[in-house]
Coordinates of C-alpha atoms and ligand atoms in Angstrom, one line a residue:
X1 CA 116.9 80.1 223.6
X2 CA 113.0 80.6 223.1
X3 CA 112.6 83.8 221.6
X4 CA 109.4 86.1 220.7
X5 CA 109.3 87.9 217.2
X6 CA 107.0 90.5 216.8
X7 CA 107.2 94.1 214.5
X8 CA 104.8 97.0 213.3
X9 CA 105.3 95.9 209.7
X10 CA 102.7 93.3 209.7
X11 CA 103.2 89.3 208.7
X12 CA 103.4 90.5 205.0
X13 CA 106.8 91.9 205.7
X14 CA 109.7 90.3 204.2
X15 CA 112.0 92.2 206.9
X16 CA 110.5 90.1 209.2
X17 CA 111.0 87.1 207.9
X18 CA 114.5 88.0 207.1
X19 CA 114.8 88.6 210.8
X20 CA 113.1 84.9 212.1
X21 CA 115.5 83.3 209.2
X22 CA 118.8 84.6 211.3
X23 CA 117.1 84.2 214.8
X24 CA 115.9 80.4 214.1
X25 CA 119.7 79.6 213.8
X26 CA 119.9 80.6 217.7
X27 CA 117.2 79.4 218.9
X28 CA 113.4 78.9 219.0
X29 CA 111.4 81.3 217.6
X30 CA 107.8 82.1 217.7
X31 CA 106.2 84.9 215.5
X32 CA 103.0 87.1 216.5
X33 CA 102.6 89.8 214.1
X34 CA 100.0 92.4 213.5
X35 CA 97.8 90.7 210.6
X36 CA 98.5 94.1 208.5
X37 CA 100.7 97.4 208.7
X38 CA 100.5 99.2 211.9
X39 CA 103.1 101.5 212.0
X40 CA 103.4 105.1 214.1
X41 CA 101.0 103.6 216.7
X42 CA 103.3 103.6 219.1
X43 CA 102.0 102.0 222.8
X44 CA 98.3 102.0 221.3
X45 CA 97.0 98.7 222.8
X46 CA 93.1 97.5 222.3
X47 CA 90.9 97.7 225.2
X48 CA 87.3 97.4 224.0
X49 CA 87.0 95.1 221.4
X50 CA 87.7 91.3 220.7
X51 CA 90.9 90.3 219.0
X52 CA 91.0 87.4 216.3
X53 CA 93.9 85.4 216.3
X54 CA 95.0 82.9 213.6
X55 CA 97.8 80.5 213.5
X56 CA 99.8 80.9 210.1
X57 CA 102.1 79.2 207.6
X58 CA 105.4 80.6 208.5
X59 CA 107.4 81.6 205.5
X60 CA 110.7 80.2 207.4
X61 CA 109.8 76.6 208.4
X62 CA 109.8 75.2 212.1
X63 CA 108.5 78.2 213.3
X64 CA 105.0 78.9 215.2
X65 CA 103.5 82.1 213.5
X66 CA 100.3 84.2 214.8
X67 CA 98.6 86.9 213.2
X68 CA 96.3 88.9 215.4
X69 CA 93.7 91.7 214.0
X70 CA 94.9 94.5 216.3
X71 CA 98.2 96.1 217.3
X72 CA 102.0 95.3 217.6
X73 CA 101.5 96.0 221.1
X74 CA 98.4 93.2 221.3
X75 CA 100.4 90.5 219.8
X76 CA 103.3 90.5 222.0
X77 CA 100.9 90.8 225.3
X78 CA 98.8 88.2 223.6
X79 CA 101.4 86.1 222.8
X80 CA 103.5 86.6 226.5
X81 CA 100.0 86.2 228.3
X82 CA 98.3 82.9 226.1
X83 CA 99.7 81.9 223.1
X84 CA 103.1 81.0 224.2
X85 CA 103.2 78.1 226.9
X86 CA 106.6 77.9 228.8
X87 CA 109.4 80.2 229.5
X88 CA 110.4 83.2 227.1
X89 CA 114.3 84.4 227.1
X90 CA 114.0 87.4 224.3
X91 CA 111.5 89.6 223.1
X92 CA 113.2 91.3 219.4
X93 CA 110.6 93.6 217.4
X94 CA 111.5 94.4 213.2
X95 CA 112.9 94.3 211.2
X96 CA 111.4 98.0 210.7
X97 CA 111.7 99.2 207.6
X98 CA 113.4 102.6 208.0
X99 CA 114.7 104.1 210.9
X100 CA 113.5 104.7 214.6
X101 CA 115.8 107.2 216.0
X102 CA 115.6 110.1 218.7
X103 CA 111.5 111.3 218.7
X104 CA 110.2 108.4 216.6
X105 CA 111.0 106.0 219.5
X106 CA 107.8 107.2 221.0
X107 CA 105.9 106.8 217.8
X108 CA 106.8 103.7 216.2
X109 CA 105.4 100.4 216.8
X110 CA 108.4 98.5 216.7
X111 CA 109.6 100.3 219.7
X112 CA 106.1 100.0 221.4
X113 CA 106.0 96.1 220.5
X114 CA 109.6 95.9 222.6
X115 CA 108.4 97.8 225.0
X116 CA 105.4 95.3 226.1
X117 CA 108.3 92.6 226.5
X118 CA 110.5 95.0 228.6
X119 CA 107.7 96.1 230.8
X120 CA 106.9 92.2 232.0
X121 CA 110.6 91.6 233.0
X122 CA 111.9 90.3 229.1
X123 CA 114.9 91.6 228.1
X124 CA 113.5 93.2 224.7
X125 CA 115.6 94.2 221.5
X126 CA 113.5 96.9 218.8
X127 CA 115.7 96.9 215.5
X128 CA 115.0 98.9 212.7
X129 CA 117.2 99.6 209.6
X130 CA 117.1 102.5 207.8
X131 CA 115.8 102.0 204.0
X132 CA 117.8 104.2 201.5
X133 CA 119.9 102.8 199.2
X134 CA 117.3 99.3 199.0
X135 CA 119.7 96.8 200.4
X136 CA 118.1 93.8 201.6
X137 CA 117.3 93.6 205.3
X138 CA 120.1 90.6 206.1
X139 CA 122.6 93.0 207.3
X140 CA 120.0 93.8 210.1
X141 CA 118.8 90.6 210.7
X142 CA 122.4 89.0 210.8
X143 CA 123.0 91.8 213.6
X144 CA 119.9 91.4 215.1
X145 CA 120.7 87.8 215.6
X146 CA 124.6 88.4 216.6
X147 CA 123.0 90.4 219.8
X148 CA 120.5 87.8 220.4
X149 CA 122.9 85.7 220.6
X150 CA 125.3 88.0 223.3
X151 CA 122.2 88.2 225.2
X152 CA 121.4 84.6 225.8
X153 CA 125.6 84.4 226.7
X154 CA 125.5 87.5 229.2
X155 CA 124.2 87.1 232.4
X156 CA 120.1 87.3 232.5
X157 CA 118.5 91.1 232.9
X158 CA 115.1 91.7 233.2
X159 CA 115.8 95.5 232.6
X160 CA 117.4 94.9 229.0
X161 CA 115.8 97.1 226.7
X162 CA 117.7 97.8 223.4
X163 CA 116.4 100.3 220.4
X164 CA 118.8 99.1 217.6
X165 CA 119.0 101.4 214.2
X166 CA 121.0 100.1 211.9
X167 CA 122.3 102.0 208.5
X168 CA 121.3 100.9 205.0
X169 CA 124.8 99.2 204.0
X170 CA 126.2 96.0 203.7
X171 CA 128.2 94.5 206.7
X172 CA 131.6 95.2 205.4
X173 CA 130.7 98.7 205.3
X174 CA 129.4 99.0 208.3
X175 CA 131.8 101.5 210.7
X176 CA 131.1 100.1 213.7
X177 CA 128.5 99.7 216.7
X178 CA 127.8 102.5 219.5
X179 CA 126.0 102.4 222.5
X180 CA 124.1 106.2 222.5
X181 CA 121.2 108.4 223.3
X182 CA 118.3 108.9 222.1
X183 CA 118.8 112.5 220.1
X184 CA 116.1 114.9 221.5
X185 CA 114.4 115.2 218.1
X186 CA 114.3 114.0 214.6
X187 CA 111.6 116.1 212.8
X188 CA 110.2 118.8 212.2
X189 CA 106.4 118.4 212.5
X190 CA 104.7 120.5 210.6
X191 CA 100.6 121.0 209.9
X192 CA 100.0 121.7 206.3
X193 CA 96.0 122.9 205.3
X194 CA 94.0 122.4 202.3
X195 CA 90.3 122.1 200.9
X196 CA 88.6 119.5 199.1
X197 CA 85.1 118.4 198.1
X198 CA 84.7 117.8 202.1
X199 CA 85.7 121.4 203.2
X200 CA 88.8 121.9 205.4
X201 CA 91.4 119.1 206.0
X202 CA 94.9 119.2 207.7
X203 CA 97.5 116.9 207.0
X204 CA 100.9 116.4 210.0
X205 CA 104.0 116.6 207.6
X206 CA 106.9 115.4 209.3
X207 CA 110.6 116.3 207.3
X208 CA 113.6 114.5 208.7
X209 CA 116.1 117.2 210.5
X210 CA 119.8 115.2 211.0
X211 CA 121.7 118.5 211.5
X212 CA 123.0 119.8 214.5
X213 CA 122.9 116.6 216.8
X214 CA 124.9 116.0 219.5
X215 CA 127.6 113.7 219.5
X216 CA 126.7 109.9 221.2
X217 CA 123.1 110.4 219.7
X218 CA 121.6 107.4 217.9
X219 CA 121.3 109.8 214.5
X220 CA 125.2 110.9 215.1
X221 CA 125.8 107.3 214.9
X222 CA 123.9 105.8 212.4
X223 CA 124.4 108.9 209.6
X224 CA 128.5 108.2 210.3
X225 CA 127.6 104.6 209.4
X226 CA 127.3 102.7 212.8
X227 CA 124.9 100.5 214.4
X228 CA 123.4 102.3 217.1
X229 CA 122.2 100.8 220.1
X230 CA 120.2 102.8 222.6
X231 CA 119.6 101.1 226.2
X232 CA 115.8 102.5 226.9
X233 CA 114.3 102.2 230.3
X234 CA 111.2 103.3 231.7
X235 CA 111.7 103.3 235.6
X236 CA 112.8 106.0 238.0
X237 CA 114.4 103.2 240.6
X238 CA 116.2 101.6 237.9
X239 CA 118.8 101.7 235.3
X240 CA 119.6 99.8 232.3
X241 CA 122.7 97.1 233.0
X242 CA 124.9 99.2 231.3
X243 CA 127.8 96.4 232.2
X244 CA 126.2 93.7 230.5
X245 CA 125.1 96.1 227.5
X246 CA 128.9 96.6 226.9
X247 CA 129.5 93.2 227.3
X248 CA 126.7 92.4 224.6
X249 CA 128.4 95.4 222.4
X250 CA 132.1 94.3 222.7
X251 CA 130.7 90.5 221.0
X252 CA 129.0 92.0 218.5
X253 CA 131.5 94.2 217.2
X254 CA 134.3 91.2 217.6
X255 CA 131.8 89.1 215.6
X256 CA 131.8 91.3 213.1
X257 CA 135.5 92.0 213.0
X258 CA 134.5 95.6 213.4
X259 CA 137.8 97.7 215.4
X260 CA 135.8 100.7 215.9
X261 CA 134.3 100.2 219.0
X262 CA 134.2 103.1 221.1
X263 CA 131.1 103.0 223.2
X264 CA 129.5 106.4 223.7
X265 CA 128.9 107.5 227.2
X266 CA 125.6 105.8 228.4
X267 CA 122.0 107.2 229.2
X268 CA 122.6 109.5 232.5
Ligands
LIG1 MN1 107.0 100.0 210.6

């Protein structure tokens, strides 16, 4: 399995690397990474200026690791359009560290990296894990890889598009993994005003809002402790394979041992 590794973090991230560490044992993995922290940018994509690329030392060896002085976005269009010769079976952006749930999926580079994979026919995994308590990342990245690898065993779809959140405890304490919806928000966005030496300034203030969501979102699951996994799609002709993302589901909660599984009804 040939897989892409990208995230919004930057190559700095230890989350990442985390993540390559789990995904090397399923296959091959190449990493191109924002050179520094580009989260919230969402989609944003460079149009009219150069980008630098340059081949780094990976921090998990065997692995082919670019760093490119733009967007998350940039490196995975880079790397699907140049830098990686031959045939691509995965696209997985993160490890994010905290969570992209309900609004944020339209904000967060993570999501926007996985998007650039999805939109050129890869099936594309986003996985994010929500930072809280300070665990490690491996509980996400062993997840991250468990799907990988029910991807690469269900049959191929080029409409796979997966925004994985994942709570901040270790495996055995994880409840179990639901397929969901995207809640319709997460914040409350505020504008906040001020002066300084400069005159005027504003400042966007976002606070988290979990109450009140509706059963089968991805925040209902991942604040009662499950892996949420939220098929995304994009097109008007064509939904996600909703078969196949069960099928991808049901392994991962059998390789976890988990006897919660109770998908939630599916995007309508
Ligand atoms: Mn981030």
């Amino acid at each position: 399995m040939q897989i892409l590794v990208s995230n919004d973090d930057g190559i700095k991230s230890p989350w990442l690397w985390a993540l390559v560490k789990e995904l090397k044992t399923i296959g091959n993995v190449t990493v191109s990474v924002p050179d520094r922290e580009r989260s919230a940018v969402g989609t944003a994509v460079t149009l009219r200026q150069t980008l630098r690329v340059s081949e780094v030392k990976p921090e998990v060896p065997g692995v082919t690791a670019f760093s490119v002085d733009g967007m998350p976005s940039d490196a995975v269009i880079l790397a699907l359009g140049k830098l990686v010769p031959g045939k691509i079976d995965l696209v997985v952006s993160g490890i994010n560290r905290g969570l992209n749930l309900g609004e944020d999926a339209h904000i967060s580079g993570t999501v926007g990296a996985a998007l650039q994979g999805y939109l050129r026919g890869f099936p594309a995994l986003a996985v994010s894990m929500e930072f809280r308590n300070g665990q490690g990342p491996e509980s996400a990245a062993r997840i991250a890889a468990l799907l990988a690898k029910g991807i690469a065993a269900a049959p191929s779809e080029p409409n796979l598009f997966l925004n994985v959140n994942i709570p901040d405890r270790p495996l055995p304490e994880i409840q179990g993994a639901l397929i969901t919806r995207l809640a319709d928000r997460s914040h409350i966005n505020t504008v906040e005003e001020g002066h300084d030496d400069k005159g005027k300034y504003y400042c966007l203030v976002r606070q988290m809002t979990n109450n009140n969501v509706a059963e089968n979102t991805d925040i209902w699951a991942v604040t009662r402790g499950n892996v949420s996994i939220t098929p995304i799609y994009t097109s008007f002709h064509q939904r996600p394979p909703m078969r196949t993302i069960h099928q991808i589901c049901a392994a991962l909660t059998g390789e976890l041992g988990l006897t919660r599984h109770k998908p939630a009804k599916a995007n309508r």
